[in-house]
């Protein structure tokens, strides 16, 4: 095998393994009809923490909404913070181009890795982003920039992103890269 072939195959392996790493990332919110509010975790948790939630409504959202909006976020260990009915049409929440900030108390989370919004009504609503900040969890932002469908929990779940098939695929790809490099080295410069 000559140098040019080795180089092209090596670049192809790098591209394939890097694509395997990025395919598991969810860039757009997804509906989750089976999502359930976990009320038992709140009552069992001895410690409670405060979270600052900042919701930016898109400038392409309707001028205002009278829809009922609820929010839930949590960690990979099953701890969940639930805020029912964070909307208040009389105060102008979720108006077009607005930023609304809430102080929400719930169980202490290890790291916020999922967030879902629930909308019930007929006006429609398009959030741009939702940022959650906690003293122990730091800050995480979920980018929506799309209309929330009516009557379904809609959002992101990154909890299992760090494990599973992606890690295995990435690890195997790198093993193949190393073996291939050793074989190319032997072919180009003789045995080691």
C-alpha positions as a printed Julia matrix, in Angstrom:
192×3 Matrix{Float64}:
   0.0    0.0    0.0
   1.51   3.36  -0.96
   1.52   6.6    1.05
  -1.36   8.2   -0.83
  -3.65   5.23  -0.19
  -2.72   5.13   3.49
  -3.36   8.84   3.89
  -6.77   8.74   2.14
  -7.96   5.72   4.14
  -6.72   7.3    7.38
  -8.68  10.51   6.66
 -11.76   8.45   5.82
 -11.52   6.64   9.17
 -11.22   9.94  11.04
 -14.28  11.31   9.2
 -16.38   8.19   9.85
 -15.59   8.05  13.57
 -16.15  11.78  14.04
 -19.56  11.48  12.33
 -20.47   8.61  14.67
 -19.79  10.92  17.63
 -22.05  13.74  16.42
 -25.06  11.73  15.28
 -26.44  11.21  18.8
 -26.76  14.94  19.55
 -30.32  16.28  19.36
 -30.32  19.78  17.9
 -34.08  20.3   17.77
 -36.71  19.82  20.48
 -38.75  16.64  20.29
 -42.26  15.73  21.5
 -42.42  13.22  24.33
 -46.04  12.05  24.77
 -45.0    9.5   27.42
 -43.41  12.14  29.7
 -44.69  11.94  33.28
 -44.32  14.34  36.17
 -42.37  12.64  38.95
 -44.14  13.81  42.12
 -42.56  11.15  44.36
 -39.05  12.56  44.02
 -40.12  15.95  45.36
 -41.61  14.52  48.56
 -38.68  12.11  49.17
 -35.96  14.69  48.66
 -34.73  16.15  51.96
 -32.81  18.99  50.34
 -34.31  21.62  48.09
 -32.52  24.03  45.8
 -33.44  27.23  44.04
 -33.16  27.62  40.27
 -33.34  30.71  38.09
 -35.16  29.98  34.84
 -34.96  32.58  32.09
 -37.26  32.16  29.11
 -36.77  34.27  26.0
 -39.8   34.45  23.71
 -39.06  34.69  20.0
 -39.78  37.87  18.08
 -41.72  35.71  15.6
 -44.07  34.45  18.33
 -47.65  35.8   18.48
 -47.9   39.24  20.11
 -49.1   37.6   23.34
 -50.41  34.24  24.48
 -53.13  33.27  26.9
 -52.01  29.64  26.72
 -51.15  27.7   29.87
 -47.4   27.0   29.99
 -45.72  24.47  32.3
 -42.07  23.55  32.65
 -40.14  20.51  33.88
 -36.41  19.82  33.98
 -34.21  17.3   35.7
 -31.11  15.15  35.86
 -30.06  11.64  34.83
 -30.77  10.26  38.34
 -34.53  10.82  38.19
 -34.7   14.06  40.17
 -37.14  16.46  38.59
 -38.24  20.06  39.06
 -41.8   20.81  37.96
 -43.34  24.26  37.61
 -47.02  24.18  36.64
 -48.67  27.21  35.08
 -45.8   29.67  34.89
 -47.91  31.78  32.53
 -49.76  34.91  33.62
 -51.42  36.79  30.74
 -52.36  39.72  33.0
 -48.67  40.58  33.53
 -47.54  40.19  29.91
 -45.54  36.99  30.3
 -44.42  35.35  27.07
 -45.15  38.38  24.91
 -43.28  38.63  21.62
 -39.55  39.49  22.11
 -39.85  39.32  25.91
 -37.58  37.81  28.55
 -39.25  36.3   31.62
 -37.32  35.15  34.7
 -38.59  32.82  37.41
 -37.26  31.58  40.74
 -38.27  27.94  41.05
 -37.59  25.67  44.02
 -37.29  21.91  43.73
 -35.09  18.96  44.59
 -31.35  19.47  44.25
 -30.15  18.18  40.9
 -26.74  16.85  39.96
 -26.78  18.34  36.48
 -29.71  19.55  34.36
 -29.75  17.33  31.27
 -33.38  17.51  30.14
 -36.02  20.19  29.87
 -39.58  20.03  28.58
 -42.28  22.65  28.08
 -46.01  21.98  27.96
 -48.5   24.32  26.26
 -52.27  24.12  26.45
 -54.38  26.65  24.54
 -55.17  28.13  21.15
 -52.96  31.22  20.79
 -49.64  29.47  20.16
 -46.22  30.34  21.54
 -42.66  30.26  20.23
 -39.85  30.37  22.81
 -36.38  31.16  21.56
 -34.49  29.67  24.5
 -34.8   28.49  28.09
 -31.86  28.91  30.48
 -31.69  27.14  33.84
 -29.2   28.24  36.47
 -28.63  26.59  39.82
 -25.88  27.24  42.35
 -24.74  23.61  42.25
 -25.68  22.78  38.65
 -24.31  25.82  36.86
 -26.05  27.17  33.79
 -27.47  25.3   30.81
 -29.42  26.73  27.86
 -31.89  24.84  25.67
 -32.52  26.46  22.28
 -36.06  26.02  20.94
 -36.76  28.67  18.29
 -39.88  26.74  17.22
 -43.55  26.73  18.14
 -44.51  24.49  21.04
 -47.22  22.04  19.95
 -50.46  21.98  21.92
 -51.05  19.3   24.55
 -47.7   17.49  24.55
 -44.45  17.81  26.51
 -41.89  19.19  24.06
 -38.17  19.6   24.6
 -34.75  18.06  24.98
 -33.22  15.07  26.74
 -29.41  14.94  26.8
 -29.18  12.65  29.82
 -27.97   9.54  28.03
 -25.86  11.35  25.43
 -22.59  10.71  27.25
 -22.96   6.93  27.26
 -24.21   4.11  25.08
 -23.49   3.32  21.45
 -21.69   6.58  20.73
 -18.88   5.77  23.18
 -18.52   2.22  21.85
 -18.5    3.38  18.22
 -15.97   6.1   19.0
 -13.71   3.69  20.89
 -13.81   1.06  18.13
 -13.12   3.67  15.47
 -10.01   4.85  17.28
  -8.76   1.27  17.68
  -9.11   0.79  13.92
  -7.24   4.04  13.33
  -4.32   2.95  15.52
  -4.12  -0.53  13.94
  -4.28   0.97  10.47
  -1.53   3.5   11.3
   0.74   0.71  12.58
   0.13  -1.31   9.4
   0.84   1.74   7.2
   4.01   2.45   9.18
   5.17  -1.13   8.62
   4.35  -0.89   4.89
   6.18   2.4    4.47
   9.23   1.93   6.68
   9.5   -1.78   7.26
   8.8   -3.67  10.47
   9.18  -2.0   13.83
